[in-house]
PDB file of C-alpha atoms in Angstrom:
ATOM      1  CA  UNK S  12      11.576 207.906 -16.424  1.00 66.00           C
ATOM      2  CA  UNK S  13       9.306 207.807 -19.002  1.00 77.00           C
ATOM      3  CA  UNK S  14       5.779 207.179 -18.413  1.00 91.00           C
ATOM      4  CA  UNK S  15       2.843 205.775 -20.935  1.00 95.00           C
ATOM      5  CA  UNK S  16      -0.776 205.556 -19.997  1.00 95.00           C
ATOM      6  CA  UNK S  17      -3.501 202.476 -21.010  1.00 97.00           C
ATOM      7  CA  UNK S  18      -7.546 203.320 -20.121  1.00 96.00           C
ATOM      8  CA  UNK S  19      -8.775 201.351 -19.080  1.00 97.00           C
ATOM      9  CA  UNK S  20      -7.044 198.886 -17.344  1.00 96.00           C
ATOM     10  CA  UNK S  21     -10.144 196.901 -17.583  1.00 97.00           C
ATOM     11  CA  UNK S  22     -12.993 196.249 -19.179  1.00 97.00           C
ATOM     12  CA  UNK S  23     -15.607 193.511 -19.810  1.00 97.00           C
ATOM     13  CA  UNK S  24     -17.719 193.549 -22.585  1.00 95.00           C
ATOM     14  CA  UNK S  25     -20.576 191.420 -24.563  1.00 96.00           C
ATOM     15  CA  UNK S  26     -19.690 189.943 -27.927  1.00 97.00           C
ATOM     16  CA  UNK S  27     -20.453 191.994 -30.791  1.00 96.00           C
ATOM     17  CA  UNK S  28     -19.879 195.466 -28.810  1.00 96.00           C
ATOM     18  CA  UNK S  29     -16.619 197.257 -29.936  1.00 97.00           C
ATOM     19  CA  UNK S  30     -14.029 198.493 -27.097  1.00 97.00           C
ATOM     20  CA  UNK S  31     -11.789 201.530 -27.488  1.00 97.00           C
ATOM     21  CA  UNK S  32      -8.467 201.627 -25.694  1.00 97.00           C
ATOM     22  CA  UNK S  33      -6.333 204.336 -24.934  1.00 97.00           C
ATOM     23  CA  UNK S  34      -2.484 204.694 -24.992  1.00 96.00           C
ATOM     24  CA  UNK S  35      -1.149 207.823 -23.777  1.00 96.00           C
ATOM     25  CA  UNK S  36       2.608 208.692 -23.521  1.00 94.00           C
ATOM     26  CA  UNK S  37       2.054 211.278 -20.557  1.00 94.00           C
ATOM     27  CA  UNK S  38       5.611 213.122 -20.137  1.00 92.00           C
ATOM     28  CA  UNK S  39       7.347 212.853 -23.980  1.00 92.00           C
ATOM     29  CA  UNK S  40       6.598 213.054 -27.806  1.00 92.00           C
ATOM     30  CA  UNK S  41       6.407 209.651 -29.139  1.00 91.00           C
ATOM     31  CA  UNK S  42       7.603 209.124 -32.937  1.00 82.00           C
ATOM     32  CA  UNK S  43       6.199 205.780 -32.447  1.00 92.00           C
ATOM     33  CA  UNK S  44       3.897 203.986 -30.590  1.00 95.00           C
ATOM     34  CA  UNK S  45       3.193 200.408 -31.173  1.00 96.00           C
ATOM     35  CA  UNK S  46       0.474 197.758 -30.283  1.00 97.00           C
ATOM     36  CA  UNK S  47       0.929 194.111 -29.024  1.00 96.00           C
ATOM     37  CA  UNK S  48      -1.275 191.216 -27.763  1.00 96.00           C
ATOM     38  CA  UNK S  49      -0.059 189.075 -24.906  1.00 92.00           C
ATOM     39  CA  UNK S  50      -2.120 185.486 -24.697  1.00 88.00           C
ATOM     40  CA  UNK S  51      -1.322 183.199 -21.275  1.00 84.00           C
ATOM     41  CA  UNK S  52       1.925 181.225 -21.635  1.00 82.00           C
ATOM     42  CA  UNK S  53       2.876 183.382 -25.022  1.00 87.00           C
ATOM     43  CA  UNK S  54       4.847 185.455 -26.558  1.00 89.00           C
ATOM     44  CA  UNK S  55       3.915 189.120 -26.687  1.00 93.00           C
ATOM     45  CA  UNK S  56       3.287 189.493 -30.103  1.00 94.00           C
ATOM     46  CA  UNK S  57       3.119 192.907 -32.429  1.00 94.00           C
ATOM     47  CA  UNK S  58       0.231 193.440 -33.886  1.00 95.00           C
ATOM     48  CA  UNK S  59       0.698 196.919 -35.201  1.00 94.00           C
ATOM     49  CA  UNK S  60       2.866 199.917 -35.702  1.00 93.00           C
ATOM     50  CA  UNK S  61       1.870 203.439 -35.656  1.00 91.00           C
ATOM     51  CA  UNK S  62       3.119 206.816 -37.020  1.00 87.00           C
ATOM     52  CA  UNK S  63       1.230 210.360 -35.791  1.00 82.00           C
ATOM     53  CA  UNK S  64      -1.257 211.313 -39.039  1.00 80.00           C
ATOM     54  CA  UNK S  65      -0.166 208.321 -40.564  1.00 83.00           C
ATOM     55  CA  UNK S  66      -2.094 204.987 -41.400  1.00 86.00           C
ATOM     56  CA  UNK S  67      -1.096 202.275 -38.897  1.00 91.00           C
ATOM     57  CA  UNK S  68       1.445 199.200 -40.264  1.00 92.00           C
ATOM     58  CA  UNK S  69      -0.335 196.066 -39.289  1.00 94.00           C
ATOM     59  CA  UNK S  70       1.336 192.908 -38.824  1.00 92.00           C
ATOM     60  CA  UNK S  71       0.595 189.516 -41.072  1.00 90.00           C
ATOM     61  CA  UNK S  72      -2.385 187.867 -39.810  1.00 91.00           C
ATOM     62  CA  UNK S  73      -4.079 191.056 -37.652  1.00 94.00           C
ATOM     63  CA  UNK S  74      -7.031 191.706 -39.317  1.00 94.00           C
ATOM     64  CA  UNK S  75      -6.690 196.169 -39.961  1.00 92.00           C
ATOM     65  CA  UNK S  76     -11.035 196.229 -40.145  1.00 94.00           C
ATOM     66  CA  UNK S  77     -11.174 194.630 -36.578  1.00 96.00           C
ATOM     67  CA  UNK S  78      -8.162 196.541 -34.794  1.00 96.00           C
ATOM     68  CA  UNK S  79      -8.541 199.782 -35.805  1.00 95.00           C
ATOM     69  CA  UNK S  80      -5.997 202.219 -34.800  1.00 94.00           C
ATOM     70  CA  UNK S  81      -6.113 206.005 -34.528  1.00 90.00           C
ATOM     71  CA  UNK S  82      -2.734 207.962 -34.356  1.00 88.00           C
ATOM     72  CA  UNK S  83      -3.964 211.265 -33.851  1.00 82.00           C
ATOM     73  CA  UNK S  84      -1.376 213.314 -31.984  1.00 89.00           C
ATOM     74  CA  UNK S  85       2.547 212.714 -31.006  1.00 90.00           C
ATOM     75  CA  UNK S  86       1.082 211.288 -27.442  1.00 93.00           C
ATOM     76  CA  UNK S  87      -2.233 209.609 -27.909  1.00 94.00           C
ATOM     77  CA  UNK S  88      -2.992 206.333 -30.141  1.00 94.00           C
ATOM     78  CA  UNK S  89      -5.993 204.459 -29.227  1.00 95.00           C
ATOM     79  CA  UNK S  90      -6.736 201.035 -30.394  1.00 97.00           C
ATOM     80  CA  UNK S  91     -10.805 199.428 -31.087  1.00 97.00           C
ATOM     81  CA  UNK S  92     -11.716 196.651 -31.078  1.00 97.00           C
ATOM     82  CA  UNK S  93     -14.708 196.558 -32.932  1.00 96.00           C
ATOM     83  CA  UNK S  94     -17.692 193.772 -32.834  1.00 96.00           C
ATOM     84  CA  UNK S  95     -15.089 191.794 -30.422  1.00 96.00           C
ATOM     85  CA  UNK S  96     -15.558 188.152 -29.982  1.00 96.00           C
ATOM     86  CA  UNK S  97     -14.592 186.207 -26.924  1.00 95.00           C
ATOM     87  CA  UNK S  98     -11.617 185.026 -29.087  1.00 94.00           C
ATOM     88  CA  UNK S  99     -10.238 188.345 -29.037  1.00 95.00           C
ATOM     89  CA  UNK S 100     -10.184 187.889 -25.153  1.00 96.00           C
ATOM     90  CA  UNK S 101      -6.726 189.090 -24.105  1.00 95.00           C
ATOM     91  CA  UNK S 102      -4.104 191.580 -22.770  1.00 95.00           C
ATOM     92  CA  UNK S 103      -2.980 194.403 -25.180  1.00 97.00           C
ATOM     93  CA  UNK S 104      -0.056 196.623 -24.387  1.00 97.00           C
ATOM     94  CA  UNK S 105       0.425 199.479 -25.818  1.00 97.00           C
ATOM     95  CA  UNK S 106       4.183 201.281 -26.397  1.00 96.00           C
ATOM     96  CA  UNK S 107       5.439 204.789 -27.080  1.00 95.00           C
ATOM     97  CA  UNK S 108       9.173 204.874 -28.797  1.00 93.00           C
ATOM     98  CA  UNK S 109      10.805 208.487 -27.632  1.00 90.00           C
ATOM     99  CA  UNK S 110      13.308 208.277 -30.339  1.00 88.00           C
ATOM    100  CA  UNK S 111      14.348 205.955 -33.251  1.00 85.00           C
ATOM    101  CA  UNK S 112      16.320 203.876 -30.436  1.00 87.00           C
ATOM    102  CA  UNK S 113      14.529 200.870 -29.481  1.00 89.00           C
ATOM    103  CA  UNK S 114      15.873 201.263 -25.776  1.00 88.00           C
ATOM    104  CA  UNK S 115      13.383 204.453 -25.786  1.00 89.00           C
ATOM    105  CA  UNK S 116      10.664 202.516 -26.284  1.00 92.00           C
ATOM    106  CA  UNK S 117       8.085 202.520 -23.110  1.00 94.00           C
ATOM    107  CA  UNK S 118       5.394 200.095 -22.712  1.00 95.00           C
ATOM    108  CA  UNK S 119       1.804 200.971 -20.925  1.00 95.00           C
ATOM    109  CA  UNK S 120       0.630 199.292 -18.073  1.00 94.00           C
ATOM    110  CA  UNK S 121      -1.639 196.961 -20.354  1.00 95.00           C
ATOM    111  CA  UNK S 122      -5.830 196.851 -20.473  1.00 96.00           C
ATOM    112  CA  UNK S 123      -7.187 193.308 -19.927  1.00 96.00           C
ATOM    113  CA  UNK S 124     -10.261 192.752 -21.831  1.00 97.00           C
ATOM    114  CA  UNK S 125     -12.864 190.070 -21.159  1.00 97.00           C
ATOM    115  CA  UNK S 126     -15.200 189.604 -23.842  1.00 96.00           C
ATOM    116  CA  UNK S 127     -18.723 187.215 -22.645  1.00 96.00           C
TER     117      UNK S 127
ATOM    118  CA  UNK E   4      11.759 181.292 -40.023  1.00 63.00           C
ATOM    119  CA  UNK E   5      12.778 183.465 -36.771  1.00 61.00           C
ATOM    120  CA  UNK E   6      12.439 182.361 -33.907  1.00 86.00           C
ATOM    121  CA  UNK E   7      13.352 182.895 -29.889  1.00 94.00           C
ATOM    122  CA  UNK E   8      13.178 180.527 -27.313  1.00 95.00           C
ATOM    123  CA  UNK E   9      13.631 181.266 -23.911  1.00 96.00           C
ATOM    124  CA  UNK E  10      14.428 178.810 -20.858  1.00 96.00           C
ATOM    125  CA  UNK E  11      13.604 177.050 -18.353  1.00 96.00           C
ATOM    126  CA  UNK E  12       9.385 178.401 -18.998  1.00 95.00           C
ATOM    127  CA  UNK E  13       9.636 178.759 -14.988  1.00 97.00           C
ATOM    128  CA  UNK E  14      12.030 178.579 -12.576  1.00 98.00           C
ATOM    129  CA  UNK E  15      12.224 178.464  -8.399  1.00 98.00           C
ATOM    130  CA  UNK E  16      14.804 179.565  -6.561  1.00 97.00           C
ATOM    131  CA  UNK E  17      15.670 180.230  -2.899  1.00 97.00           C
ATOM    132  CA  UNK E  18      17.114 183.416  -1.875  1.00 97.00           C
ATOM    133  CA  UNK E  19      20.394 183.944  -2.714  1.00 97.00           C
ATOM    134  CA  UNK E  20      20.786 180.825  -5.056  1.00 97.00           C
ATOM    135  CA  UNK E  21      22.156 181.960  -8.328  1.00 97.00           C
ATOM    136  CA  UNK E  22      21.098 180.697 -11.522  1.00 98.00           C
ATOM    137  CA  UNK E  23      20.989 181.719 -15.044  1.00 98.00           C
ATOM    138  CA  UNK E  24      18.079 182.227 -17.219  1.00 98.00           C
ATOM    139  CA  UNK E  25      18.356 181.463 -21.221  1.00 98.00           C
ATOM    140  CA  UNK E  26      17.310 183.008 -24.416  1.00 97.00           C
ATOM    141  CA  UNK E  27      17.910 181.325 -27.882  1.00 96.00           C
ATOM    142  CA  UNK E  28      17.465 183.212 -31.007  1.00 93.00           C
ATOM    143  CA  UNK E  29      17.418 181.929 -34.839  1.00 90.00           C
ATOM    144  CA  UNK E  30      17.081 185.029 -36.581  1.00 81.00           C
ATOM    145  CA  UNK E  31      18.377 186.593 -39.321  1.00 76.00           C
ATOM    146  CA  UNK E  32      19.518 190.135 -39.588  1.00 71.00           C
ATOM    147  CA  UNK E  33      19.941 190.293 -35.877  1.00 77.00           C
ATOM    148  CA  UNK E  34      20.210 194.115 -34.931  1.00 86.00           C
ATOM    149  CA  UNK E  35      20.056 193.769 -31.109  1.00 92.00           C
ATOM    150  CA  UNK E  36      18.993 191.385 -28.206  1.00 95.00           C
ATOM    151  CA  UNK E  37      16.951 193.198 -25.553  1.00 97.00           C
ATOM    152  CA  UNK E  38      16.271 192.000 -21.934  1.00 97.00           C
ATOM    153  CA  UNK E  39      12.953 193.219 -20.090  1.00 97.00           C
ATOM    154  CA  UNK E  40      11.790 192.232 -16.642  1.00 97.00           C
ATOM    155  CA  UNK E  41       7.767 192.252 -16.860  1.00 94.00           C
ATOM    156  CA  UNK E  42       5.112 192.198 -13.392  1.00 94.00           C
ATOM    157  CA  UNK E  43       2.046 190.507 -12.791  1.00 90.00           C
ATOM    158  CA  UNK E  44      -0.501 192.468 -14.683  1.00 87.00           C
ATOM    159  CA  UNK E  45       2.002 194.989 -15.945  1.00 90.00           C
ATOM    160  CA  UNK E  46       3.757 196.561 -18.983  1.00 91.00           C
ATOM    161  CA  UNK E  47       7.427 194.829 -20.143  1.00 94.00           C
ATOM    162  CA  UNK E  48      10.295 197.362 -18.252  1.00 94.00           C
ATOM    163  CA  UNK E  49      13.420 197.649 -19.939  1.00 94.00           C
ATOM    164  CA  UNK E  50      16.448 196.240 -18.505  1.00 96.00           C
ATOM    165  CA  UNK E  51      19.558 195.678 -21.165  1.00 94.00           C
ATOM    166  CA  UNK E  52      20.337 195.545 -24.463  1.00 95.00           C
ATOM    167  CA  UNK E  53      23.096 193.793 -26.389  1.00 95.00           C
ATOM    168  CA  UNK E  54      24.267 194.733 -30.117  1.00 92.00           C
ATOM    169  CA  UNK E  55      27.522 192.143 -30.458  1.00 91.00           C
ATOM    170  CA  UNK E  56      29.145 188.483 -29.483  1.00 91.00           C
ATOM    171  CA  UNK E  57      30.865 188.761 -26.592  1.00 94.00           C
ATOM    172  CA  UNK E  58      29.126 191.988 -25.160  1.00 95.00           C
ATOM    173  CA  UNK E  59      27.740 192.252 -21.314  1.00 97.00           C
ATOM    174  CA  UNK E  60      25.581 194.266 -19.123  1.00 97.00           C
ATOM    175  CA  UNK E  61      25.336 194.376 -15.724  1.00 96.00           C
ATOM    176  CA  UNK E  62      22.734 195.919 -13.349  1.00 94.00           C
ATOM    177  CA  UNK E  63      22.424 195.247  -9.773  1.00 94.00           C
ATOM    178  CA  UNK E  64      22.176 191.410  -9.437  1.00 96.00           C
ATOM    179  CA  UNK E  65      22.031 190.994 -12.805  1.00 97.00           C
ATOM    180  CA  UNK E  66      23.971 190.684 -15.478  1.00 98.00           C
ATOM    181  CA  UNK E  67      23.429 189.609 -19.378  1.00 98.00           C
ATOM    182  CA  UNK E  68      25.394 188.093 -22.083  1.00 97.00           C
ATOM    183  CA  UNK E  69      25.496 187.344 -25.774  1.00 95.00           C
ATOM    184  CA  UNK E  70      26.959 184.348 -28.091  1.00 92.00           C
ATOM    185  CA  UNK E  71      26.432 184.535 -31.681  1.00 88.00           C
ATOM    186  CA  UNK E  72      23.053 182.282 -30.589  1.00 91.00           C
ATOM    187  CA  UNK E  73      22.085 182.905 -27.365  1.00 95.00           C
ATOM    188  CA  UNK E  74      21.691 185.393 -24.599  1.00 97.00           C
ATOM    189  CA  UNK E  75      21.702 184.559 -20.811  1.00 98.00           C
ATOM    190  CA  UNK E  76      20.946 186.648 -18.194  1.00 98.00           C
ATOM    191  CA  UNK E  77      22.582 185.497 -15.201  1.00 98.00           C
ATOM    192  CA  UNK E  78      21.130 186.628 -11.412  1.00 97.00           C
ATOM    193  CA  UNK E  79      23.361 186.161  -9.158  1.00 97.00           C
ATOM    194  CA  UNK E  80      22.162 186.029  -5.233  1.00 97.00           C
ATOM    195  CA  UNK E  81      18.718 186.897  -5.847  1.00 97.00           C
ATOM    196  CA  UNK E  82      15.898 188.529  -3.687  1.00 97.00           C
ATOM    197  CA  UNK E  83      11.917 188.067  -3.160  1.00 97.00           C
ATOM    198  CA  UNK E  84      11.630 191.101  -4.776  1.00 97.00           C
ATOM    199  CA  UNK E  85      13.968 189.806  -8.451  1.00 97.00           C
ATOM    200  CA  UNK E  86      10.421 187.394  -8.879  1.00 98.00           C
ATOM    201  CA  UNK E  87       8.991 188.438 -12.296  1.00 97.00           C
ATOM    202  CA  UNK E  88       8.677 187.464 -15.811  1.00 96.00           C
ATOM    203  CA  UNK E  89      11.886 188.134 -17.424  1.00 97.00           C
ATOM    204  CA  UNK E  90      11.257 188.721 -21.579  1.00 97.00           C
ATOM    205  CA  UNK E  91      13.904 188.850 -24.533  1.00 97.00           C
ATOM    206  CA  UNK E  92      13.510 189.943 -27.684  1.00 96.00           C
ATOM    207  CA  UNK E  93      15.236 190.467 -30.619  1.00 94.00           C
ATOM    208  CA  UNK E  94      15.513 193.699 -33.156  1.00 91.00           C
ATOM    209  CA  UNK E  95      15.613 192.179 -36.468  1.00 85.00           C
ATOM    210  CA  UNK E  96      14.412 193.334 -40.089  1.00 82.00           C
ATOM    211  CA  UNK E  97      11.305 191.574 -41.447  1.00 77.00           C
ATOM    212  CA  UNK E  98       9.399 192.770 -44.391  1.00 74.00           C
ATOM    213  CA  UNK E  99      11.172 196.075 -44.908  1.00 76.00           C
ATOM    214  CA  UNK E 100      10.007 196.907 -41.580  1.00 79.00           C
ATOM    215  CA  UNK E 101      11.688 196.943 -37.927  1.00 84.00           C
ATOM    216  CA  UNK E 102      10.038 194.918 -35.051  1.00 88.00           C
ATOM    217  CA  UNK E 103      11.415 193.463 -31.459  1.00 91.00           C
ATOM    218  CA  UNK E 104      10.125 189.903 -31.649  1.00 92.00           C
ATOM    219  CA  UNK E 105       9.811 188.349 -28.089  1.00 94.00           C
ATOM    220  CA  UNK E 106      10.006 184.760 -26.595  1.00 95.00           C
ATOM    221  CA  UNK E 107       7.576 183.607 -24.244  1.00 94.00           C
ATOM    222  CA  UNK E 108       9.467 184.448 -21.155  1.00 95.00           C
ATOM    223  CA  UNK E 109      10.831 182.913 -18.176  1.00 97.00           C
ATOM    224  CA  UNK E 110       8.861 183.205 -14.591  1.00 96.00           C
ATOM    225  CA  UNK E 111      11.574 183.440 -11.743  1.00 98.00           C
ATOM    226  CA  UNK E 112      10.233 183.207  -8.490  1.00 98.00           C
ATOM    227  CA  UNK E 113      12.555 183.867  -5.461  1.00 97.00           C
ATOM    228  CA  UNK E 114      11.462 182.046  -2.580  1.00 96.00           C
ATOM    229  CA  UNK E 115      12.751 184.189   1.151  1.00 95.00           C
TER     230      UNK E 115
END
């Protein structure tokens, strides 16, 4: 099956420091790749959607200057959080969509970020 | 505005007990009800998806359905190994743009 990558699965941070993550889909071309937000107890929710060399589609109420999102190449997005606040504390999952068919669409294993 | 609800928010069940799991949609411009089984600490993996009334999947020990309002995805002598978060989500149109919006999810666990 298809596989996507997240780096790191982890990371801990201080407030005001900005956090890059990585979303790699490791055996196809994705013509999408989208990123979500998963709080405890919630809904995953969408917070963006991504096009290679395009600027990123952000969803109502994600703020684009804080989540900034770099499409560069058919397999690699990556996704910073910059001057993060402990509010932003949370688990983002990252997907690759093969084709236009949503049932091609692959999450990542997720990164779970702390921020103190 | 759109909305999905899934139920029960957690549910317990001893090996091979069969239940049924729930999702309720109020969406417009449905385009397809998707079904994904999700692990501690892990990405959402893809398990069915339904385009139309009346349609059903079936995998293994499970098996989904779709009503005009509702999906349920029904396991049917379940294992230890079935616990997980199960996730819907519907395809729907929203702002000229596509987007699978999910509910909160239901947390089976399967008790040996």
């Amino acid at each position: 099956g298809a596989v996507v990558s997240q780096h790191p699965s982890r990371v801990i941070c201080k407030s005001g420091t900005s956090v890059k993550i990585e979303c790699r889909s490791l055996d196809f071309q994705a013509t999408t790749m989208f990123w979500y937000r998963q709080f405890p107890k919630k809904s995953l929710m969408l917070m963006a959607t991504s096009n290679e060399g395009s600027k990123a589609t952000y969803e109502q109420g994600v703020e684009k200057d804080k989540f900034l999102i770099n499409h560069a190449s058919l397999t690699l997005s990556t996704l910073t959080v910059t001057s993060a606040h402990p509010e932003d504390s949370s688990f983002y999952i990252c997907s690759a969509r093969r084709t236009n068919l949503w049932e091609t669409q692959y999450f990542g294993p997720g990164t779970r970020l702390l921020v103190l | 505005e759109d909305q999905v609800t899934q139920s029960p928010e957690a549910l317990r069940l001893q090996e091979g007990e069969s239940s049924s799991l729930n999702c309720s949609y109020t969406v417009s411009g449905l385009r397809g009800l998707f079904w994904y089984r999700q692990d501690p600490g892990k990405g959402p993996e893809f398990l069915f998806t339904l385009y139309s009334a009346g349609e059903e999947k079936e995998k293994e020990r499970l098996k989904a359905t779709l009503t005009k309002k509702e999906s349920f995805l029904h396991i049917t002598a379940p294992k230890p190994e079935d616990s997980a978060t199960y996730l819907c989500a519907v395809h729907l149109t929203q702002g000229g743009s596509e987007k699978l919006v999910f509910g909160k999810g239901t947390k089976l666990t399967v008790n040996p």
